[in-house]
Amino acid sequence: MDPKERELRQQLAALKEKAQQLINDGKTDEARAIVKEAEGISAQIEVVRSLSGISTPPVTPPAGNVDEPGDDEEREEKRKEDRKGATYRSAYEKYLKFGRNADMTDEERKAFKDAQSEARSMVEGEKSAGGILVPEDDSKEIILQKKSKKSIRNLVAVKPVGTLSGSRPKRRGTDLKMKNYDEKTPIDKMETPEYTDVKYKVHKYGGIFEATNELIDDSAVDISTEVKDWYTEISLNTENDEVFNGIGGENSCEGIFVSTKYATVPVPAAGLDVKLLRKVKNKVDAAYRLGAKWVMNTAATEALADLKYADGRSVLVPDPTQADVFKLFSYPVEVFDDIKTESNTTKIAFGNFEEGYFFFDRKVLEAKTTDEGGDAFENDTTLTRIIQRFDGKPANEDAIVILTGVPVEA
């Protein structure tokens, strides 16, 4: 935050506290004067924030740098885009706090309406039902926050898509080899590589978050950050659960541990042992074992910790420099407690997940806020609706193997 903006915000907070005290003391006229002064400070904050979004080009170009024709036009276009983005972010934050009664400038209102039109153009069905788009900077920050946590986005292959449905071509590997031919011997035809499609259809996930108006009685920036924090956590939980446990079909992702496309190895009645784990590892082709990982929940790590080699060493080797970081047969172990445990059994996966599973990310984040709709007016609350679209599908069935029926403690 700009130092000047921070100073103004501190002044504004002090004035708000002073005005509230005067109101409590019944000194309405004096409070009104303080409120007017606070409004002036608030206007200064908006000006400082707008200036921070404007980039200033150098007056003199660096030595040896000769502008190409059209450089000035490109820079001016970039400045316009920067100003437009800053204007919309300001409008978005006001809307989050004040709803449709937000006091916006003409530029902010126009930028806000343009974004609404863009959101509606990307929604199937009733166009008038579109919400608003989270500003570009907010979208980037949400993804960054998700990656700082335990997210499947760091495990599988993320494929950005621009449409609500489509496909990605896939060529299955082959063990065919060329034959050795003598001079002037006819060369036989070989089989053509097999191509299939990985089809996707993005699904809509959403939720409505309710916050008391007392909670959001701070600046618009504060509540904007808070809404993003709520969405980040719930979005991460949703993505992880769908990628691991989605039931598939028309309305859900096809989860890694639910899909029937991957090879499975059941734990026999004799129980889990080192030989079985080695069998699971070697069931994945050597080419895919480059970059492979074990994926399991905490209960599974406890079960594996009890397995020993002949010399008494545990098969699960902890990293002495990091807590809850392990290796199994020298391959990293990723622990996700989104993986389900049912009837005292769970599943463990091994393979190259970037090759074996595609996460199709529509990358459209929509937010719509009201303090009047639903029961918000009666309860003096603000409702924020967040919607996200994505899909997940097995990509290369040979890259992942699932160990089923792993016994664990309840």
mmCIF file of C-alpha atoms in Angstrom:
data_model
loop_
_atom_site.group_PDB
_atom_site.id
_atom_site.type_symbol
_atom_site.label_atom_id
_atom_site.label_comp_id
_atom_site.label_asym_id
_atom_site.label_seq_id
_atom_site.Cartn_x
_atom_site.Cartn_y
_atom_site.Cartn_z
ATOM 1 C CA MET A 1 0.000 0.000 0.000
ATOM 2 C CA ASP A 2 1.202 3.496 -0.841
ATOM 3 C CA PRO A 3 2.491 5.338 2.297
ATOM 4 C CA LYS A 4 0.222 8.281 1.558
ATOM 5 C CA GLU A 5 -2.809 5.993 1.280
ATOM 6 C CA ARG A 6 -1.902 4.319 4.581
ATOM 7 C CA GLU A 7 -1.657 7.723 6.285
ATOM 8 C CA LEU A 8 -5.042 8.799 4.882
ATOM 9 C CA ARG A 9 -6.667 5.540 5.981
ATOM 10 C CA GLN A 10 -5.377 6.066 9.526
ATOM 11 C CA GLN A 11 -6.842 9.587 9.513
ATOM 12 C CA LEU A 12 -10.151 8.243 8.192
ATOM 13 C CA ALA A 13 -10.335 5.560 10.893
ATOM 14 C CA ALA A 14 -9.699 8.179 13.598
ATOM 15 C CA LEU A 15 -12.411 10.474 12.188
ATOM 16 C CA LYS A 16 -14.936 7.626 12.023
ATOM 17 C CA GLU A 17 -14.245 6.756 15.664
ATOM 18 C CA LYS A 18 -14.570 10.423 16.679
ATOM 19 C CA ALA A 19 -17.843 10.831 14.758
ATOM 20 C CA GLN A 20 -19.296 7.705 16.348
ATOM 21 C CA GLN A 21 -18.407 9.026 19.818
ATOM 22 C CA LEU A 22 -20.099 12.362 19.075
ATOM 23 C CA ILE A 23 -23.227 10.552 17.902
ATOM 24 C CA ASN A 24 -23.251 8.504 21.082
ATOM 25 C CA ASP A 25 -22.994 11.762 23.059
ATOM 26 C CA GLY A 26 -25.940 13.240 21.137
ATOM 27 C CA LYS A 27 -23.810 15.902 19.416
ATOM 28 C CA THR A 28 -25.310 15.436 15.950
ATOM 29 C CA ASP A 29 -24.196 18.724 14.365
ATOM 30 C CA GLU A 30 -20.578 18.243 15.420
ATOM 31 C CA ALA A 31 -20.708 14.636 14.199
ATOM 32 C CA ARG A 32 -22.040 15.813 10.829
ATOM 33 C CA ALA A 33 -19.033 18.127 10.423
ATOM 34 C CA ILE A 34 -16.649 15.253 11.198
ATOM 35 C CA VAL A 35 -18.458 13.022 8.658
ATOM 36 C CA LYS A 36 -18.031 15.715 6.003
ATOM 37 C CA GLU A 37 -14.310 15.862 6.755
ATOM 38 C CA ALA A 38 -14.141 12.057 6.588
ATOM 39 C CA GLU A 39 -15.798 12.098 3.157
ATOM 40 C CA GLY A 40 -13.062 14.428 1.950
ATOM 41 C CA ILE A 41 -10.379 12.038 3.239
ATOM 42 C CA SER A 42 -12.191 9.135 1.544
ATOM 43 C CA ALA A 43 -12.156 11.028 -1.771
ATOM 44 C CA GLN A 44 -8.394 11.606 -1.398
ATOM 45 C CA ILE A 45 -7.893 7.860 -0.859
ATOM 46 C CA GLU A 46 -9.735 7.103 -4.098
ATOM 47 C CA VAL A 47 -7.509 9.576 -5.972
ATOM 48 C CA VAL A 48 -4.320 8.042 -4.515
ATOM 49 C CA ARG A 49 -5.494 4.519 -5.414
ATOM 50 C CA SER A 50 -6.367 5.591 -8.954
ATOM 51 C CA LEU A 51 -2.933 7.158 -9.397
ATOM 52 C CA SER A 52 -1.263 3.949 -8.210
ATOM 53 C CA GLY A 53 -2.855 2.092 -11.124
ATOM 54 C CA ILE A 54 -1.354 4.452 -13.732
ATOM 55 C CA SER A 55 2.092 3.597 -15.055
ATOM 56 C CA THR A 56 4.386 6.483 -16.023
ATOM 57 C CA PRO A 57 6.636 5.849 -19.036
ATOM 58 C CA PRO A 58 10.224 7.108 -18.966
ATOM 59 C CA VAL A 59 10.727 10.567 -20.436
ATOM 60 C CA THR A 60 13.985 9.587 -22.096
ATOM 61 C CA PRO A 61 14.310 6.098 -23.591
ATOM 62 C CA PRO A 62 17.294 3.975 -22.427
ATOM 63 C CA ALA A 63 20.526 4.480 -24.348
ATOM 64 C CA GLY A 64 20.721 2.372 -27.475
ATOM 65 C CA ASN A 65 16.977 1.729 -27.500
ATOM 66 C CA VAL A 66 15.374 3.065 -30.661
ATOM 67 C CA ASP A 67 11.593 3.037 -30.720
ATOM 68 C CA GLU A 68 10.109 1.043 -33.544
ATOM 69 C CA PRO A 69 7.182 2.491 -35.494
ATOM 70 C CA GLY A 70 4.007 1.984 -33.520
ATOM 71 C CA ASP A 71 5.718 1.787 -30.101
ATOM 72 C CA ASP A 72 4.004 4.971 -28.896
ATOM 73 C CA GLU A 73 0.600 3.631 -29.920
ATOM 74 C CA GLU A 74 1.240 0.331 -28.153
ATOM 75 C CA ARG A 75 2.341 2.065 -24.960
ATOM 76 C CA GLU A 76 -0.682 4.349 -25.021
ATOM 77 C CA GLU A 77 -2.958 1.341 -25.509
ATOM 78 C CA LYS A 78 -1.270 -0.383 -22.560
ATOM 79 C CA ARG A 79 -1.797 2.713 -20.389
ATOM 80 C CA LYS A 80 -5.480 2.771 -21.348
ATOM 81 C CA GLU A 81 -5.845 -0.876 -20.386
ATOM 82 C CA ASP A 82 -4.103 -0.230 -17.054
ATOM 83 C CA ARG A 83 -6.407 2.700 -16.307
ATOM 84 C CA LYS A 84 -9.445 0.663 -17.300
ATOM 85 C CA GLY A 85 -8.374 -2.181 -15.023
ATOM 86 C CA ALA A 86 -7.777 0.138 -12.066
ATOM 87 C CA THR A 87 -11.170 1.794 -12.610
ATOM 88 C CA TYR A 88 -12.972 -1.532 -12.663
ATOM 89 C CA ARG A 89 -11.166 -2.816 -9.562
ATOM 90 C CA SER A 90 -12.255 0.329 -7.706
ATOM 91 C CA ALA A 91 -15.871 -0.147 -8.878
ATOM 92 C CA TYR A 92 -15.794 -3.838 -7.969
ATOM 93 C CA GLU A 93 -14.615 -3.167 -4.420
ATOM 94 C CA LYS A 94 -17.285 -0.490 -3.906
ATOM 95 C CA TYR A 95 -19.915 -2.902 -5.188
ATOM 96 C CA LEU A 96 -18.754 -5.628 -2.803
ATOM 97 C CA LYS A 97 -19.304 -3.297 0.138
ATOM 98 C CA PHE A 98 -22.306 -1.191 -0.856
ATOM 99 C CA GLY A 99 -24.135 -3.300 -3.475
ATOM 100 C CA ARG A 100 -25.993 -1.522 -6.257
ATOM 101 C CA ASN A 101 -26.270 1.613 -4.118
ATOM 102 C CA ALA A 102 -22.499 2.106 -4.312
ATOM 103 C CA ASP A 103 -21.430 5.678 -5.043
ATOM 104 C CA MET A 104 -19.378 5.264 -8.245
ATOM 105 C CA THR A 105 -17.950 7.774 -10.669
ATOM 106 C CA ASP A 106 -19.223 7.760 -14.260
ATOM 107 C CA GLU A 107 -16.046 5.953 -15.381
ATOM 108 C CA GLU A 108 -16.407 3.314 -12.661
ATOM 109 C CA ARG A 109 -20.062 2.722 -13.491
ATOM 110 C CA LYS A 110 -19.279 2.321 -17.195
ATOM 111 C CA ALA A 111 -16.412 -0.111 -16.480
ATOM 112 C CA PHE A 112 -18.704 -2.063 -14.160
ATOM 113 C CA LYS A 113 -21.496 -2.345 -16.754
ATOM 114 C CA ASP A 114 -19.010 -3.429 -19.433
ATOM 115 C CA ALA A 115 -17.767 -6.218 -17.162
ATOM 116 C CA GLN A 116 -21.347 -7.326 -16.447
ATOM 117 C CA SER A 117 -21.989 -7.594 -20.177
ATOM 118 C CA GLU A 118 -18.811 -9.638 -20.592
ATOM 119 C CA ALA A 119 -19.848 -11.990 -17.765
ATOM 120 C CA ARG A 120 -23.283 -12.542 -19.298
ATOM 121 C CA SER A 121 -21.757 -13.361 -22.680
ATOM 122 C CA MET A 122 -19.865 -16.268 -21.092
ATOM 123 C CA VAL A 123 -22.874 -17.821 -19.326
ATOM 124 C CA GLU A 124 -25.087 -20.410 -21.042
ATOM 125 C CA GLY A 125 -28.848 -20.038 -20.817
ATOM 126 C CA GLU A 126 -30.473 -16.807 -19.661
ATOM 127 C CA LYS A 127 -28.026 -13.990 -20.489
ATOM 128 C CA SER A 128 -29.604 -11.584 -18.010
ATOM 129 C CA ALA A 129 -28.640 -13.950 -15.192
ATOM 130 C CA GLY A 130 -24.926 -13.159 -15.477
ATOM 131 C CA GLY A 131 -23.098 -11.788 -12.451
ATOM 132 C CA ILE A 132 -19.912 -9.742 -12.378
ATOM 133 C CA LEU A 133 -16.362 -10.780 -13.103
ATOM 134 C CA VAL A 134 -13.717 -10.807 -10.412
ATOM 135 C CA PRO A 135 -11.110 -8.269 -11.622
ATOM 136 C CA GLU A 136 -8.067 -9.750 -13.356
ATOM 137 C CA ASP A 137 -5.719 -8.935 -10.470
ATOM 138 C CA ASP A 138 -8.082 -10.646 -8.002
ATOM 139 C CA SER A 139 -8.276 -13.765 -10.178
ATOM 140 C CA LYS A 140 -4.486 -14.041 -10.244
ATOM 141 C CA GLU A 141 -4.286 -13.574 -6.486
ATOM 142 C CA ILE A 142 -6.835 -16.329 -5.862
ATOM 143 C CA ILE A 143 -4.852 -18.818 -7.932
ATOM 144 C CA LEU A 144 -1.656 -17.802 -6.137
ATOM 145 C CA GLN A 145 -3.255 -18.356 -2.737
ATOM 146 C CA LYS A 146 -4.522 -21.760 -3.784
ATOM 147 C CA LYS A 147 -1.061 -22.802 -4.912
ATOM 148 C CA SER A 148 0.364 -21.822 -1.546
ATOM 149 C CA LYS A 149 -1.822 -24.520 0.036
ATOM 150 C CA LYS A 150 -2.161 -28.256 -0.625
ATOM 151 C CA SER A 151 -3.928 -28.136 -3.979
ATOM 152 C CA ILE A 152 -4.433 -30.699 -6.727
ATOM 153 C CA ARG A 153 -3.355 -27.942 -9.124
ATOM 154 C CA ASN A 154 0.209 -28.769 -8.097
ATOM 155 C CA LEU A 155 -0.344 -32.476 -8.754
ATOM 156 C CA VAL A 156 -2.279 -32.960 -11.996
ATOM 157 C CA ALA A 157 -2.050 -31.250 -15.404
ATOM 158 C CA VAL A 158 -4.059 -28.002 -15.484
ATOM 159 C CA LYS A 159 -5.479 -27.273 -18.946
ATOM 160 C CA PRO A 160 -7.001 -23.771 -19.362
ATOM 161 C CA VAL A 161 -10.018 -23.876 -21.689
ATOM 162 C CA GLY A 162 -11.981 -21.126 -23.371
ATOM 163 C CA THR A 163 -15.246 -22.983 -23.980
ATOM 164 C CA LEU A 164 -17.751 -24.823 -21.822
ATOM 165 C CA SER A 165 -17.109 -28.146 -23.582
ATOM 166 C CA GLY A 166 -14.582 -29.660 -25.978
ATOM 167 C CA SER A 167 -11.869 -32.296 -26.221
ATOM 168 C CA ARG A 168 -8.131 -32.855 -26.284
ATOM 169 C CA PRO A 169 -6.601 -35.409 -28.709
ATOM 170 C CA LYS A 170 -4.554 -38.178 -27.121
ATOM 171 C CA ARG A 171 -2.209 -40.725 -28.751
ATOM 172 C CA ARG A 172 -1.732 -44.000 -26.960
ATOM 173 C CA GLY A 173 1.854 -45.238 -26.698
ATOM 174 C CA THR A 174 2.921 -48.306 -28.670
ATOM 175 C CA ASP A 175 5.435 -51.141 -28.337
ATOM 176 C CA LEU A 176 5.700 -51.617 -32.117
ATOM 177 C CA LYS A 177 9.177 -51.754 -33.660
ATOM 178 C CA MET A 178 10.495 -51.499 -37.208
ATOM 179 C CA LYS A 179 11.627 -54.720 -38.837
ATOM 180 C CA ASN A 180 14.987 -55.529 -40.369
ATOM 181 C CA TYR A 181 14.716 -55.926 -44.189
ATOM 182 C CA ASP A 182 17.209 -57.248 -46.730
ATOM 183 C CA GLU A 183 18.077 -55.346 -49.889
ATOM 184 C CA LYS A 184 15.122 -55.077 -52.344
ATOM 185 C CA THR A 185 12.729 -56.785 -49.898
ATOM 186 C CA PRO A 186 9.215 -55.258 -49.787
ATOM 187 C CA ILE A 187 8.560 -53.326 -46.577
ATOM 188 C CA ASP A 188 5.377 -54.276 -44.727
ATOM 189 C CA LYS A 189 2.846 -51.761 -43.474
ATOM 190 C CA MET A 190 2.842 -51.022 -39.763
ATOM 191 C CA GLU A 191 -0.154 -50.339 -37.549
ATOM 192 C CA THR A 192 -1.187 -46.686 -37.373
ATOM 193 C CA PRO A 193 -0.819 -45.069 -33.933
ATOM 194 C CA GLU A 194 -4.103 -45.034 -32.036
ATOM 195 C CA TYR A 195 -5.695 -41.655 -31.328
ATOM 196 C CA THR A 196 -8.581 -40.990 -28.974
ATOM 197 C CA ASP A 197 -10.179 -37.871 -27.467
ATOM 198 C CA VAL A 198 -10.291 -36.742 -23.848
ATOM 199 C CA LYS A 199 -13.651 -34.959 -23.769
ATOM 200 C CA TYR A 200 -14.589 -32.378 -21.170
ATOM 201 C CA LYS A 201 -17.667 -30.450 -20.139
ATOM 202 C CA VAL A 202 -17.087 -27.847 -17.476
ATOM 203 C CA HIS A 203 -19.441 -27.984 -14.508
ATOM 204 C CA LYS A 204 -20.690 -25.080 -12.413
ATOM 205 C CA TYR A 205 -19.854 -24.980 -8.708
ATOM 206 C CA GLY A 206 -20.948 -22.186 -6.416
ATOM 207 C CA GLY A 207 -22.083 -21.020 -3.023
ATOM 208 C CA ILE A 208 -23.535 -18.040 -1.183
ATOM 209 C CA PHE A 209 -21.617 -16.508 1.697
ATOM 210 C CA GLU A 210 -23.334 -14.342 4.294
ATOM 211 C CA ALA A 211 -21.577 -11.648 6.297
ATOM 212 C CA THR A 212 -23.053 -9.275 8.851
ATOM 213 C CA ASN A 213 -22.867 -5.625 7.921
ATOM 214 C CA GLU A 214 -21.027 -4.997 11.198
ATOM 215 C CA LEU A 215 -18.273 -7.318 9.939
ATOM 216 C CA ILE A 216 -17.881 -5.454 6.662
ATOM 217 C CA ASP A 217 -18.028 -1.974 8.150
ATOM 218 C CA ASP A 218 -14.357 -1.500 7.237
ATOM 219 C CA SER A 219 -12.921 -0.426 3.903
ATOM 220 C CA ALA A 220 -14.000 -2.088 0.666
ATOM 221 C CA VAL A 221 -10.477 -3.435 0.230
ATOM 222 C CA ASP A 222 -10.706 -5.314 3.532
ATOM 223 C CA ILE A 223 -13.997 -7.038 2.709
ATOM 224 C CA SER A 224 -12.782 -7.789 -0.818
ATOM 225 C CA THR A 225 -9.780 -9.593 0.667
ATOM 226 C CA GLU A 226 -12.012 -11.422 3.136
ATOM 227 C CA VAL A 227 -14.364 -12.627 0.385
ATOM 228 C CA LYS A 228 -11.375 -13.889 -1.599
ATOM 229 C CA ASP A 229 -10.106 -15.765 1.452
ATOM 230 C CA TRP A 230 -13.482 -17.482 1.903
ATOM 231 C CA TYR A 231 -13.657 -18.367 -1.746
ATOM 232 C CA THR A 232 -10.062 -19.581 -1.884
ATOM 233 C CA GLU A 233 -10.493 -22.074 0.917
ATOM 234 C CA ILE A 234 -13.867 -23.419 -0.231
ATOM 235 C CA SER A 235 -12.770 -23.502 -3.885
ATOM 236 C CA LEU A 236 -9.671 -25.520 -2.981
ATOM 237 C CA ASN A 237 -11.759 -28.020 -0.984
ATOM 238 C CA THR A 238 -14.182 -28.381 -3.896
ATOM 239 C CA GLU A 239 -11.467 -28.926 -6.516
ATOM 240 C CA ASN A 240 -9.606 -31.481 -4.415
ATOM 241 C CA ASP A 241 -12.754 -33.456 -3.584
ATOM 242 C CA GLU A 242 -13.949 -33.517 -7.199
ATOM 243 C CA VAL A 243 -10.573 -34.564 -8.642
ATOM 244 C CA PHE A 244 -10.199 -37.402 -6.127
ATOM 245 C CA ASN A 245 -13.803 -38.458 -5.506
ATOM 246 C CA GLY A 246 -15.995 -37.010 -8.305
ATOM 247 C CA ILE A 247 -18.653 -39.469 -9.502
ATOM 248 C CA GLY A 248 -18.265 -38.570 -13.181
ATOM 249 C CA GLY A 249 -21.098 -38.388 -15.689
ATOM 250 C CA GLU A 250 -22.686 -35.225 -17.031
ATOM 251 C CA ASN A 251 -22.609 -33.197 -13.829
ATOM 252 C CA SER A 252 -19.373 -34.015 -12.048
ATOM 253 C CA CYS A 253 -15.649 -34.581 -12.510
ATOM 254 C CA GLU A 254 -14.476 -38.182 -12.918
ATOM 255 C CA GLY A 255 -12.378 -38.659 -9.796
ATOM 256 C CA ILE A 256 -9.030 -40.475 -9.763
ATOM 257 C CA PHE A 257 -10.141 -42.892 -7.025
ATOM 258 C CA VAL A 258 -13.601 -43.463 -8.530
ATOM 259 C CA SER A 259 -12.713 -43.876 -12.207
ATOM 260 C CA THR A 260 -12.644 -47.399 -13.652
ATOM 261 C CA LYS A 261 -10.131 -46.420 -16.348
ATOM 262 C CA TYR A 262 -6.985 -46.936 -14.250
ATOM 263 C CA ALA A 263 -5.520 -50.353 -13.444
ATOM 264 C CA THR A 264 -6.181 -51.499 -9.869
ATOM 265 C CA VAL A 265 -4.372 -53.842 -7.494
ATOM 266 C CA PRO A 266 -6.463 -55.118 -4.533
ATOM 267 C CA VAL A 267 -4.897 -55.800 -1.155
ATOM 268 C CA PRO A 268 -5.212 -59.597 -0.616
ATOM 269 C CA ALA A 269 -6.590 -61.255 2.482
ATOM 270 C CA ALA A 270 -3.025 -61.792 3.725
ATOM 271 C CA GLY A 271 -2.721 -58.015 4.040
ATOM 272 C CA LEU A 272 -0.403 -55.268 2.879
ATOM 273 C CA ASP A 273 3.316 -55.955 2.516
ATOM 274 C CA VAL A 274 6.437 -54.553 0.862
ATOM 275 C CA LYS A 275 6.190 -56.970 -2.064
ATOM 276 C CA LEU A 276 2.680 -55.725 -2.920
ATOM 277 C CA LEU A 277 3.775 -52.081 -2.860
ATOM 278 C CA ARG A 278 6.676 -52.898 -5.168
ATOM 279 C CA LYS A 279 4.219 -54.637 -7.518
ATOM 280 C CA VAL A 280 2.078 -51.491 -7.660
ATOM 281 C CA LYS A 281 5.129 -49.360 -8.455
ATOM 282 C CA ASN A 282 6.346 -51.667 -11.212
ATOM 283 C CA LYS A 283 2.884 -51.877 -12.782
ATOM 284 C CA VAL A 284 3.491 -48.317 -14.018
ATOM 285 C CA ASP A 285 5.731 -48.271 -17.104
ATOM 286 C CA ALA A 286 9.295 -47.075 -16.503
ATOM 287 C CA ALA A 287 8.759 -44.084 -18.798
ATOM 288 C CA TYR A 288 5.921 -42.817 -16.569
ATOM 289 C CA ARG A 289 7.819 -43.526 -13.358
ATOM 290 C CA LEU A 290 9.981 -40.517 -14.209
ATOM 291 C CA GLY A 291 8.195 -37.808 -12.247
ATOM 292 C CA ALA A 292 5.872 -40.292 -10.505
ATOM 293 C CA LYS A 293 4.484 -39.855 -6.964
ATOM 294 C CA TRP A 294 2.558 -41.758 -4.329
ATOM 295 C CA VAL A 295 -0.746 -40.130 -3.335
ATOM 296 C CA MET A 296 -2.556 -41.133 -0.127
ATOM 297 C CA ASN A 297 -4.244 -39.789 3.011
ATOM 298 C CA THR A 298 -2.839 -39.561 6.544
ATOM 299 C CA ALA A 299 -4.449 -42.850 7.610
ATOM 300 C CA ALA A 300 -2.594 -44.626 4.793
ATOM 301 C CA THR A 301 0.749 -43.142 5.865
ATOM 302 C CA GLU A 302 0.176 -44.523 9.353
ATOM 303 C CA ALA A 303 -0.488 -47.987 7.907
ATOM 304 C CA LEU A 304 2.653 -47.845 5.740
ATOM 305 C CA ALA A 305 4.792 -46.634 8.650
ATOM 306 C CA ASP A 306 4.234 -50.040 10.282
ATOM 307 C CA LEU A 307 5.629 -51.921 7.252
ATOM 308 C CA LYS A 308 9.303 -52.882 7.570
ATOM 309 C CA TYR A 309 12.053 -54.137 5.301
ATOM 310 C CA ALA A 310 13.884 -57.299 6.325
ATOM 311 C CA ASP A 311 16.486 -55.189 8.145
ATOM 312 C CA GLY A 312 13.800 -53.505 10.249
ATOM 313 C CA ARG A 313 13.741 -50.146 8.412
ATOM 314 C CA SER A 314 10.337 -48.602 7.680
ATOM 315 C CA VAL A 315 9.327 -48.495 3.990
ATOM 316 C CA LEU A 316 8.095 -44.937 4.583
ATOM 317 C CA VAL A 317 11.207 -42.787 4.860
ATOM 318 C CA PRO A 318 10.674 -39.353 6.512
ATOM 319 C CA ASP A 319 12.538 -36.248 5.410
ATOM 320 C CA PRO A 320 14.474 -35.127 8.514
ATOM 321 C CA THR A 321 14.340 -31.489 7.395
ATOM 322 C CA GLN A 322 10.567 -31.264 6.783
ATOM 323 C CA ALA A 323 7.558 -32.380 8.816
ATOM 324 C CA ASP A 324 5.100 -34.811 7.199
ATOM 325 C CA VAL A 325 7.272 -35.241 4.090
ATOM 326 C CA PHE A 326 8.060 -38.852 3.117
ATOM 327 C CA LYS A 327 9.444 -41.028 0.340
ATOM 328 C CA LEU A 328 8.505 -44.584 -0.618
ATOM 329 C CA PHE A 329 10.938 -46.524 -2.832
ATOM 330 C CA SER A 330 12.623 -43.106 -3.358
ATOM 331 C CA TYR A 331 9.429 -41.601 -4.838
ATOM 332 C CA PRO A 332 7.767 -38.570 -3.152
ATOM 333 C CA VAL A 333 4.638 -39.153 -1.071
ATOM 334 C CA GLU A 334 1.874 -36.537 -1.415
ATOM 335 C CA VAL A 335 -0.610 -36.545 1.479
ATOM 336 C CA PHE A 336 -4.180 -35.346 0.782
ATOM 337 C CA ASP A 337 -6.820 -35.915 3.434
ATOM 338 C CA ASP A 338 -9.497 -35.265 0.796
ATOM 339 C CA ILE A 339 -9.020 -38.955 -0.126
ATOM 340 C CA LYS A 340 -11.810 -40.901 1.557
ATOM 341 C CA THR A 341 -11.578 -43.677 4.142
ATOM 342 C CA GLU A 342 -14.622 -45.966 4.257
ATOM 343 C CA SER A 343 -15.219 -49.082 6.373
ATOM 344 C CA ASN A 344 -11.656 -48.938 7.722
ATOM 345 C CA THR A 345 -10.144 -49.112 4.217
ATOM 346 C CA THR A 346 -8.760 -46.506 1.843
ATOM 347 C CA LYS A 347 -6.947 -46.288 -1.498
ATOM 348 C CA ILE A 348 -3.410 -45.352 -2.543
ATOM 349 C CA ALA A 349 -2.412 -44.166 -6.015
ATOM 350 C CA PHE A 350 0.977 -44.259 -7.711
ATOM 351 C CA GLY A 351 2.010 -42.765 -11.022
ATOM 352 C CA ASN A 352 2.675 -39.666 -13.073
ATOM 353 C CA PHE A 353 -0.385 -37.533 -12.386
ATOM 354 C CA GLU A 354 0.521 -34.751 -14.796
ATOM 355 C CA GLU A 355 0.385 -37.334 -17.584
ATOM 356 C CA GLY A 356 -2.492 -39.314 -16.152
ATOM 357 C CA TYR A 357 -5.128 -36.691 -15.257
ATOM 358 C CA PHE A 358 -6.301 -33.420 -16.840
ATOM 359 C CA PHE A 359 -7.973 -30.602 -14.881
ATOM 360 C CA PHE A 360 -9.879 -28.394 -17.357
ATOM 361 C CA ASP A 361 -9.996 -24.887 -15.884
ATOM 362 C CA ARG A 362 -12.543 -22.468 -17.377
ATOM 363 C CA LYS A 363 -10.823 -19.638 -15.441
ATOM 364 C CA VAL A 364 -14.033 -17.619 -15.032
ATOM 365 C CA LEU A 365 -14.659 -16.451 -11.483
ATOM 366 C CA GLU A 366 -17.975 -14.680 -10.938
ATOM 367 C CA ALA A 367 -19.141 -12.777 -7.868
ATOM 368 C CA LYS A 368 -22.473 -11.116 -7.213
ATOM 369 C CA THR A 369 -23.302 -9.290 -3.993
ATOM 370 C CA THR A 370 -26.550 -7.976 -2.536
ATOM 371 C CA ASP A 371 -27.662 -6.454 0.743
ATOM 372 C CA GLU A 372 -31.337 -6.474 -0.300
ATOM 373 C CA GLY A 373 -32.038 -9.815 -2.022
ATOM 374 C CA GLY A 374 -33.018 -12.996 -0.193
ATOM 375 C CA ASP A 375 -33.202 -12.357 3.553
ATOM 376 C CA ALA A 376 -30.227 -9.943 3.540
ATOM 377 C CA PHE A 377 -32.384 -6.853 4.135
ATOM 378 C CA GLU A 378 -34.243 -8.359 7.112
ATOM 379 C CA ASN A 379 -31.057 -9.745 8.681
ATOM 380 C CA ASP A 380 -28.879 -6.673 7.987
ATOM 381 C CA THR A 381 -26.343 -8.834 6.153
ATOM 382 C CA THR A 382 -24.582 -8.904 2.805
ATOM 383 C CA LEU A 383 -24.816 -12.019 0.606
ATOM 384 C CA THR A 384 -22.029 -12.822 -1.853
ATOM 385 C CA ARG A 385 -22.537 -15.515 -4.499
ATOM 386 C CA ILE A 386 -19.407 -17.063 -6.017
ATOM 387 C CA ILE A 387 -19.456 -19.342 -9.086
ATOM 388 C CA GLN A 388 -16.588 -21.343 -10.631
ATOM 389 C CA ARG A 389 -16.461 -23.699 -13.635
ATOM 390 C CA PHE A 390 -14.105 -26.655 -14.207
ATOM 391 C CA ASP A 391 -13.951 -30.346 -15.133
ATOM 392 C CA GLY A 392 -11.538 -33.232 -14.539
ATOM 393 C CA LYS A 393 -10.953 -36.387 -16.573
ATOM 394 C CA PRO A 394 -8.471 -39.307 -16.716
ATOM 395 C CA ALA A 395 -6.052 -38.618 -19.579
ATOM 396 C CA ASN A 396 -3.518 -41.442 -19.814
ATOM 397 C CA GLU A 397 -4.833 -44.588 -18.144
ATOM 398 C CA ASP A 398 -1.402 -46.251 -18.207
ATOM 399 C CA ALA A 399 0.235 -43.531 -16.101
ATOM 400 C CA ILE A 400 -1.559 -44.250 -12.802
ATOM 401 C CA VAL A 401 -2.262 -47.414 -10.775
ATOM 402 C CA ILE A 402 -4.628 -47.620 -7.782
ATOM 403 C CA LEU A 403 -4.078 -49.844 -4.750
ATOM 404 C CA THR A 404 -7.523 -50.653 -3.292
ATOM 405 C CA GLY A 405 -8.734 -52.030 0.039
ATOM 406 C CA VAL A 406 -5.806 -50.685 2.080
ATOM 407 C CA PRO A 407 -6.651 -51.499 5.734
ATOM 408 C CA VAL A 408 -6.366 -48.525 8.101
ATOM 409 C CA GLU A 409 -7.447 -47.752 11.633
ATOM 410 C CA ALA A 410 -10.729 -45.925 12.115
#
